[in-house]
CSV table of C-alpha atoms in Angstrom, one decimal:
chain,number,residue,atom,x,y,z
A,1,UNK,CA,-42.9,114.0,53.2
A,2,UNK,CA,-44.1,114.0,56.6
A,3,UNK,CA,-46.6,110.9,57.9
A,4,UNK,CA,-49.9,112.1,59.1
A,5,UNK,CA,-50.9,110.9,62.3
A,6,UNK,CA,-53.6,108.7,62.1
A,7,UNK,CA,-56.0,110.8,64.4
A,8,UNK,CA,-55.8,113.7,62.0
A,9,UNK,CA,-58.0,114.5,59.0
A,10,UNK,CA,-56.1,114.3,55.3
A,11,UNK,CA,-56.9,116.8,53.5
A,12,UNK,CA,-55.7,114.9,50.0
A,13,UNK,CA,-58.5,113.2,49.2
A,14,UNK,CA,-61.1,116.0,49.3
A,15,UNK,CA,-58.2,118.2,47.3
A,16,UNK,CA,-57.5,115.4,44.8
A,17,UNK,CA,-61.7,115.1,44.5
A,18,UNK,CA,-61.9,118.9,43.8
A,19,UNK,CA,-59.0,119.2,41.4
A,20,UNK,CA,-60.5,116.1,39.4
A,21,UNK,CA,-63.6,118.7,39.0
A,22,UNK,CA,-61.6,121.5,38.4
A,23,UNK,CA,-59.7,119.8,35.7
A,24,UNK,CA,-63.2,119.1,33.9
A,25,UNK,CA,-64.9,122.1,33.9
A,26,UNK,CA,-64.9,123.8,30.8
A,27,UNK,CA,-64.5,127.5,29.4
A,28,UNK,CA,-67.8,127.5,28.6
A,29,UNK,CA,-69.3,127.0,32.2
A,30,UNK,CA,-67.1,129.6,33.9
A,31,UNK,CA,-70.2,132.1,33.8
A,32,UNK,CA,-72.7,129.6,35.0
A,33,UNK,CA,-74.8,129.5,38.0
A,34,UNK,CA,-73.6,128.0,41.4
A,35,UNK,CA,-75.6,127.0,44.2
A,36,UNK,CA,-73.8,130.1,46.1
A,37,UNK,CA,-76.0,132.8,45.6
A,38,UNK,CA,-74.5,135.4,43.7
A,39,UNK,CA,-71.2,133.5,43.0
A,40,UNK,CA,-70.6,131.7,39.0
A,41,UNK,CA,-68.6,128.7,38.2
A,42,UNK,CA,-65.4,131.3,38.3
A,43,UNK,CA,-66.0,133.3,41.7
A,44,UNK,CA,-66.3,128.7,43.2
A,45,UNK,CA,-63.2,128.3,41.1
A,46,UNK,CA,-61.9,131.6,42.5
A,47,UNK,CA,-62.7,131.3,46.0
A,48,UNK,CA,-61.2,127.8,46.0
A,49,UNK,CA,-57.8,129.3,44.2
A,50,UNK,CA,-57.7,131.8,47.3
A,51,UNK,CA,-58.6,129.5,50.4
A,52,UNK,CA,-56.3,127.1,49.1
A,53,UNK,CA,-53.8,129.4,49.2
A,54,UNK,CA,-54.5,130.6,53.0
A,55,UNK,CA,-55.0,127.2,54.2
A,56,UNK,CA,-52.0,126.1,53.1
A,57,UNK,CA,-50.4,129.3,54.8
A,58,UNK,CA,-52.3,128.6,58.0
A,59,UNK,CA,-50.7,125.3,58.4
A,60,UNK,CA,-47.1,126.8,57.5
A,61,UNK,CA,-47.8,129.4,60.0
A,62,UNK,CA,-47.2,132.0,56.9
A,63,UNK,CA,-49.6,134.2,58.6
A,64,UNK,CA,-49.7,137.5,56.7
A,65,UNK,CA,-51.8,138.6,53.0
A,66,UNK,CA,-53.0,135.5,52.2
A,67,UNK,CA,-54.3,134.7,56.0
A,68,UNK,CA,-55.9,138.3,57.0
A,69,UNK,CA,-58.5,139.0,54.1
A,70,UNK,CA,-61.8,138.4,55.2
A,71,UNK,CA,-63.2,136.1,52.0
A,72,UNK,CA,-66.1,137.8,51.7
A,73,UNK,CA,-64.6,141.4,51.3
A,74,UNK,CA,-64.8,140.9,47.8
A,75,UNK,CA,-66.6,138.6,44.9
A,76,UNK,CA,-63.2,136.2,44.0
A,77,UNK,CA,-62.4,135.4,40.4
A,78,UNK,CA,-59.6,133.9,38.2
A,79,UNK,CA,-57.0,134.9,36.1
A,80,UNK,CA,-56.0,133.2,32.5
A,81,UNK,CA,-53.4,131.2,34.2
A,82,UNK,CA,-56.3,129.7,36.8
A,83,UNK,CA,-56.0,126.3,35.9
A,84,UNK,CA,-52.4,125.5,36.7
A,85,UNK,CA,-52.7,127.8,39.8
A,86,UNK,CA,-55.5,125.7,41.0
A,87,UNK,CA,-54.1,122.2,40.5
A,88,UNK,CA,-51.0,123.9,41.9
A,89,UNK,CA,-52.4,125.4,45.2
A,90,UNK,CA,-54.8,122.3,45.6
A,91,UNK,CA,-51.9,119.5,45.9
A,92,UNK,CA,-49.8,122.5,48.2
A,93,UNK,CA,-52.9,122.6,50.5
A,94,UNK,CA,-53.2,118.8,52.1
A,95,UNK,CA,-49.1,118.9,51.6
A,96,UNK,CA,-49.0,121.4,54.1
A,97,UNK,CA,-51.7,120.1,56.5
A,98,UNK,CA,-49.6,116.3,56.7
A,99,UNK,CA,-46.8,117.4,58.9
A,100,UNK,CA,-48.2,117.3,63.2
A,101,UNK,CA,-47.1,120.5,63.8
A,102,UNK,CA,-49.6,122.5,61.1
A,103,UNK,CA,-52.4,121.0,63.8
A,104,UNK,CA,-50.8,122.4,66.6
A,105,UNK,CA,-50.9,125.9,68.0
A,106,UNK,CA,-52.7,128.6,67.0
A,107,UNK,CA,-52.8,130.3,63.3
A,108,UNK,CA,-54.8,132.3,61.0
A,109,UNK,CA,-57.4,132.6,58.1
A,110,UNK,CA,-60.2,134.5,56.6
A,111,UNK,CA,-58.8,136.9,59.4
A,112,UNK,CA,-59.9,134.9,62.0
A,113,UNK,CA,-57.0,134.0,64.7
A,114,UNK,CA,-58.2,130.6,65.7
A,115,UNK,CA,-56.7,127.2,67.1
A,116,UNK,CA,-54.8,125.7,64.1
A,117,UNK,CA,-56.5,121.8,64.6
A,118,UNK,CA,-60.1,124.0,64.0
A,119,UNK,CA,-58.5,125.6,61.1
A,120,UNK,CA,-57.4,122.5,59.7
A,121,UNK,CA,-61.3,120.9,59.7
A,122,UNK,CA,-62.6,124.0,58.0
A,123,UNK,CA,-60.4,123.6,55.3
A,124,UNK,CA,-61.5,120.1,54.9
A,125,UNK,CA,-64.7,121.4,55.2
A,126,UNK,CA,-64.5,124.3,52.6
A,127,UNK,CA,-63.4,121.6,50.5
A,128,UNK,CA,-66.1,118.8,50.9
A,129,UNK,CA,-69.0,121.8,50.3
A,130,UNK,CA,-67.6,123.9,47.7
A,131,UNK,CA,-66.3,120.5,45.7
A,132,UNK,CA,-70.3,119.9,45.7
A,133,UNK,CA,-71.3,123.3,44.9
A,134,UNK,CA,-68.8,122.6,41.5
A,135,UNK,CA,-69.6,119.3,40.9
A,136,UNK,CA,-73.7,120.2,41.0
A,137,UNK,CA,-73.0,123.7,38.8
A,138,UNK,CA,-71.2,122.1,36.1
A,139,UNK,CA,-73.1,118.5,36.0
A,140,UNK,CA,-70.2,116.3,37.1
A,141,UNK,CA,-70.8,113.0,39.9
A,142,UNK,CA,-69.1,113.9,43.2
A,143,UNK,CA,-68.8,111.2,46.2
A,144,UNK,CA,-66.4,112.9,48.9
A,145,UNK,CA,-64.6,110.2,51.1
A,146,UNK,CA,-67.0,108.6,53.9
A,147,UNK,CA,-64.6,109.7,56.6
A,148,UNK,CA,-64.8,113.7,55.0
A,149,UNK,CA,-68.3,113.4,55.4
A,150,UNK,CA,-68.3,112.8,59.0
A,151,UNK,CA,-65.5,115.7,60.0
A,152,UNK,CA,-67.9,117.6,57.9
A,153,UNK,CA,-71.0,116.7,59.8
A,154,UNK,CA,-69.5,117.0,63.0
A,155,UNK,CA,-68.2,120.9,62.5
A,156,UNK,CA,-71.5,121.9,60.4
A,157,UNK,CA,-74.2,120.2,62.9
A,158,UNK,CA,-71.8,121.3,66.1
A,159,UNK,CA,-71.9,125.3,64.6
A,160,UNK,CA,-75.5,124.7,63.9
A,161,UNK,CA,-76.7,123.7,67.6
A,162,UNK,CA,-74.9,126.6,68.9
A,163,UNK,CA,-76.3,128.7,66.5
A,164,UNK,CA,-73.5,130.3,65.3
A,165,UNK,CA,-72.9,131.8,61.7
A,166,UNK,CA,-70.8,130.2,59.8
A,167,UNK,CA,-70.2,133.1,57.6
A,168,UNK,CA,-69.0,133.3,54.1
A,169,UNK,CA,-71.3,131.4,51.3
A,170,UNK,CA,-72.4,129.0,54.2
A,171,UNK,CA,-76.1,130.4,55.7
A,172,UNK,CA,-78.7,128.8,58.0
A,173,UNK,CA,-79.0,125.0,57.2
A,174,UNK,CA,-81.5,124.0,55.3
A,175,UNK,CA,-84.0,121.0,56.3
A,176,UNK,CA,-83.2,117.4,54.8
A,177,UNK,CA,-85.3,114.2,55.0
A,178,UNK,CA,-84.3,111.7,58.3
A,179,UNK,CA,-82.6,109.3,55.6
A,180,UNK,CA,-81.1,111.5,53.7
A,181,UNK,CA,-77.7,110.8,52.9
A,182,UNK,CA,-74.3,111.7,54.3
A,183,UNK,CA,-73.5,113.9,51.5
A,184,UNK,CA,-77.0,115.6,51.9
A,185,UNK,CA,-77.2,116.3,55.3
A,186,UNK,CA,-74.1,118.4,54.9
A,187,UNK,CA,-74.6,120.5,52.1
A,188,UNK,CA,-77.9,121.0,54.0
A,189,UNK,CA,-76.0,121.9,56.7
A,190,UNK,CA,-74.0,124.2,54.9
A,191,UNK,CA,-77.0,126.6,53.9
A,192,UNK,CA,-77.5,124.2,50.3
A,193,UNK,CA,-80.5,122.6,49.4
A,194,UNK,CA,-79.1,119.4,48.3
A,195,UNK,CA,-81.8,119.1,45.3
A,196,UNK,CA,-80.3,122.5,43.4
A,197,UNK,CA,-79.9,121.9,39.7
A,198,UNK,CA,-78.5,124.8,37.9
Protein backbone atom coordinates (compact mmCIF):
# COMPACT_ATOMS: atom_id res chain seq x y z
CA UNK A 1 0.00 0.00 0.00
CA UNK A 2 0.99 3.34 -1.03
CA UNK A 3 2.23 6.10 1.88
CA UNK A 4 0.09 9.13 1.98
CA UNK A 5 1.79 12.27 1.77
CA UNK A 6 1.70 14.07 4.83
CA UNK A 7 0.02 17.28 3.32
CA UNK A 8 -3.02 15.22 2.21
CA UNK A 9 -6.15 14.37 4.18
CA UNK A 10 -6.69 10.33 5.15
CA UNK A 11 -9.68 9.50 4.55
CA UNK A 12 -9.36 6.21 7.05
CA UNK A 13 -10.17 7.49 10.02
CA UNK A 14 -13.47 9.13 9.20
CA UNK A 15 -14.28 5.66 7.12
CA UNK A 16 -13.17 3.43 10.07
CA UNK A 17 -15.50 6.10 12.38
CA UNK A 18 -18.47 5.51 10.06
CA UNK A 19 -18.20 1.80 9.59
CA UNK A 20 -17.90 1.38 13.53
CA UNK A 21 -21.53 3.05 13.33
CA UNK A 22 -22.58 1.11 10.60
CA UNK A 23 -21.58 -2.03 12.19
CA UNK A 24 -24.01 -1.04 15.30
CA UNK A 25 -26.98 -0.02 13.94
CA UNK A 26 -29.63 -2.43 14.10
CA UNK A 27 -32.58 -3.87 11.90
CA UNK A 28 -34.79 -2.28 13.88
CA UNK A 29 -33.63 1.38 13.18
CA UNK A 30 -33.34 1.09 9.46
CA UNK A 31 -36.87 2.97 9.11
CA UNK A 32 -35.96 5.64 11.63
CA UNK A 33 -35.69 9.24 11.25
CA UNK A 34 -32.49 11.08 10.14
CA UNK A 35 -31.53 14.58 10.51
CA UNK A 36 -31.72 14.60 6.45
CA UNK A 37 -35.05 15.58 5.76
CA UNK A 38 -36.85 13.03 4.05
CA UNK A 39 -33.99 10.46 4.19
CA UNK A 40 -34.36 7.17 7.08
CA UNK A 41 -31.56 5.33 8.76
CA UNK A 42 -31.47 3.17 5.30
CA UNK A 43 -31.54 5.96 2.47
CA UNK A 44 -27.90 7.54 5.25
CA UNK A 45 -26.87 3.96 5.03
CA UNK A 46 -27.72 3.91 1.31
CA UNK A 47 -26.33 7.04 0.27
CA UNK A 48 -23.06 6.29 2.13
CA UNK A 49 -22.94 2.56 0.24
CA UNK A 50 -23.22 4.63 -3.11
CA UNK A 51 -20.68 7.74 -2.46
CA UNK A 52 -18.40 5.30 -1.22
CA UNK A 53 -18.47 3.61 -4.12
CA UNK A 54 -17.91 6.88 -6.51
CA UNK A 55 -15.31 8.23 -4.40
CA UNK A 56 -13.41 5.49 -4.44
CA UNK A 57 -13.85 5.45 -8.39
CA UNK A 58 -12.93 9.12 -8.45
CA UNK A 59 -9.68 8.56 -7.02
CA UNK A 60 -9.03 5.42 -9.36
CA UNK A 61 -10.00 7.60 -12.22
CA UNK A 62 -12.88 4.79 -12.88
CA UNK A 63 -14.91 7.55 -14.23
CA UNK A 64 -18.10 6.03 -15.59
CA UNK A 65 -21.77 4.68 -13.70
CA UNK A 66 -20.71 5.02 -10.49
CA UNK A 67 -19.14 8.72 -11.05
CA UNK A 68 -22.06 10.39 -13.37
CA UNK A 69 -25.31 9.87 -11.25
CA UNK A 70 -26.32 13.03 -9.80
CA UNK A 71 -26.98 11.68 -5.87
CA UNK A 72 -29.98 13.25 -5.54
CA UNK A 73 -31.74 11.80 -8.76
CA UNK A 74 -33.18 9.36 -6.59
CA UNK A 75 -33.95 8.51 -2.64
CA UNK A 76 -30.86 5.69 -2.07
CA UNK A 77 -31.48 2.50 -0.20
CA UNK A 78 -29.96 -0.93 0.56
CA UNK A 79 -30.14 -4.30 -0.35
CA UNK A 80 -30.12 -7.50 2.07
CA UNK A 81 -26.47 -7.88 1.55
CA UNK A 82 -25.85 -3.92 2.79
CA UNK A 83 -23.82 -4.61 5.59
CA UNK A 84 -20.90 -6.41 4.03
CA UNK A 85 -21.17 -4.04 1.06
CA UNK A 86 -20.77 -1.19 3.38
CA UNK A 87 -17.82 -2.31 5.44
CA UNK A 88 -16.56 -3.39 2.05
CA UNK A 89 -16.88 -0.13 0.08
CA UNK A 90 -15.89 1.95 3.27
CA UNK A 91 -12.22 0.36 3.79
CA UNK A 92 -12.03 0.47 -0.52
CA UNK A 93 -12.74 4.29 -0.24
CA UNK A 94 -9.54 5.84 1.99
CA UNK A 95 -7.57 2.77 0.19
CA UNK A 96 -8.03 4.36 -2.91
CA UNK A 97 -7.57 8.06 -1.76
CA UNK A 98 -3.74 6.99 -0.12
CA UNK A 99 -1.79 6.68 -3.37
CA UNK A 100 -0.57 10.82 -4.66
CA UNK A 101 -1.84 10.38 -7.80
CA UNK A 102 -5.81 10.01 -6.75
CA UNK A 103 -5.13 13.87 -5.59
CA UNK A 104 -3.83 14.83 -8.73
CA UNK A 105 -5.61 15.81 -11.96
CA UNK A 106 -8.98 16.11 -12.57
CA UNK A 107 -11.93 13.37 -12.05
CA UNK A 108 -15.50 12.87 -11.47
CA UNK A 109 -18.57 12.46 -9.02
CA UNK A 110 -22.06 13.12 -8.38
CA UNK A 111 -21.59 14.16 -12.10
CA UNK A 112 -19.65 16.96 -11.38
CA UNK A 113 -16.11 17.07 -13.41
CA UNK A 114 -14.07 18.74 -10.80
CA UNK A 115 -10.26 18.92 -9.67
CA UNK A 116 -9.54 15.49 -8.03
CA UNK A 117 -7.60 17.15 -4.61
CA UNK A 118 -11.48 19.09 -4.23
CA UNK A 119 -13.00 15.73 -4.79
CA UNK A 120 -10.88 14.10 -2.35
CA UNK A 121 -12.08 16.77 0.66
CA UNK A 122 -15.69 16.28 -0.16
CA UNK A 123 -15.46 12.81 0.40
CA UNK A 124 -13.87 13.46 3.66
CA UNK A 125 -16.43 15.69 4.16
CA UNK A 126 -19.50 13.53 3.16
CA UNK A 127 -18.05 11.30 5.56
CA UNK A 128 -17.53 13.61 8.74
CA UNK A 129 -21.41 14.97 8.26
CA UNK A 130 -23.29 11.93 7.30
CA UNK A 131 -21.17 9.74 10.06
CA UNK A 132 -23.08 12.45 12.46
CA UNK A 133 -26.27 12.35 10.79
CA UNK A 134 -26.03 8.22 11.73
CA UNK A 135 -24.47 8.46 14.84
CA UNK A 136 -27.39 11.19 16.12
CA UNK A 137 -30.42 8.96 14.25
CA UNK A 138 -29.57 5.80 15.86
CA UNK A 139 -28.23 7.23 19.44
CA UNK A 140 -24.61 6.21 19.16
CA UNK A 141 -21.41 8.79 20.55
CA UNK A 142 -19.46 10.12 17.48
CA UNK A 143 -16.11 12.23 17.87
CA UNK A 144 -14.55 12.60 14.21
CA UNK A 145 -10.72 13.13 14.33
CA UNK A 146 -9.68 16.88 15.24
CA UNK A 147 -7.83 17.23 11.98
CA UNK A 148 -11.37 15.95 9.89
CA UNK A 149 -12.96 18.66 11.58
CA UNK A 150 -10.87 21.36 10.37
CA UNK A 151 -10.84 20.07 6.39
CA UNK A 152 -14.40 20.07 7.14
CA UNK A 153 -14.71 23.62 8.36
CA UNK A 154 -12.53 24.93 5.88
CA UNK A 155 -14.67 23.51 2.73
CA UNK A 156 -18.19 24.15 4.54
CA UNK A 157 -17.42 27.76 5.85
CA UNK A 158 -15.28 28.53 2.35
CA UNK A 159 -18.78 27.32 0.23
CA UNK A 160 -20.73 29.20 2.70
CA UNK A 161 -18.97 32.82 2.26
CA UNK A 162 -19.28 32.46 -1.38
CA UNK A 163 -22.64 31.46 -1.05
CA UNK A 164 -22.71 28.70 -2.99
CA UNK A 165 -25.11 25.49 -2.68
CA UNK A 166 -23.74 22.80 -1.63
CA UNK A 167 -26.42 20.62 -3.00
CA UNK A 168 -27.44 17.19 -2.10
CA UNK A 169 -28.78 16.81 1.80
CA UNK A 170 -26.43 19.79 2.73
CA UNK A 171 -28.74 23.22 2.76
CA UNK A 172 -28.12 26.76 4.03
CA UNK A 173 -26.08 26.54 7.38
CA UNK A 174 -27.69 26.87 10.23
CA UNK A 175 -26.64 29.39 13.14
CA UNK A 176 -24.44 28.01 16.10
CA UNK A 177 -23.36 29.67 19.35
CA UNK A 178 -19.55 31.53 19.14
CA UNK A 179 -18.25 28.54 21.47
CA UNK A 180 -19.76 26.00 19.97
CA UNK A 181 -17.73 23.12 19.23
CA UNK A 182 -15.70 21.89 16.30
CA UNK A 183 -18.07 19.23 15.66
CA UNK A 184 -21.02 21.75 15.87
CA UNK A 185 -20.06 24.43 13.80
CA UNK A 186 -19.87 21.94 10.98
CA UNK A 187 -22.87 20.09 11.05
CA UNK A 188 -24.25 23.63 11.35
CA UNK A 189 -22.49 24.37 8.49
CA UNK A 190 -23.75 21.60 6.68
CA UNK A 191 -27.53 22.73 6.76
CA UNK A 192 -27.86 20.52 10.54
CA UNK A 193 -28.94 21.90 13.56
CA UNK A 194 -26.49 20.32 15.75
CA UNK A 195 -29.18 19.90 18.73
CA UNK A 196 -31.56 17.29 16.50
CA UNK A 197 -32.66 14.34 18.40
CA UNK A 198 -34.68 11.92 16.57
Amino acid sequence: MTTPDDSLPDLGPAAMAVAALVDRVTPDQLDDPTPCPDYAVRNVLGHLSGLSLAFRDAALKNVGPTTDTDPGASLPDIGDDWRPVLAARLTELPAAWRSPGAWEGMTQAGGVTFPAADAGVVALNELVVHGWDLARATGQPYAPEPADLEVAYTMLSAAAESGEETGGMFGPPVPVGENASLLDQVIGLSGRDPGWTP
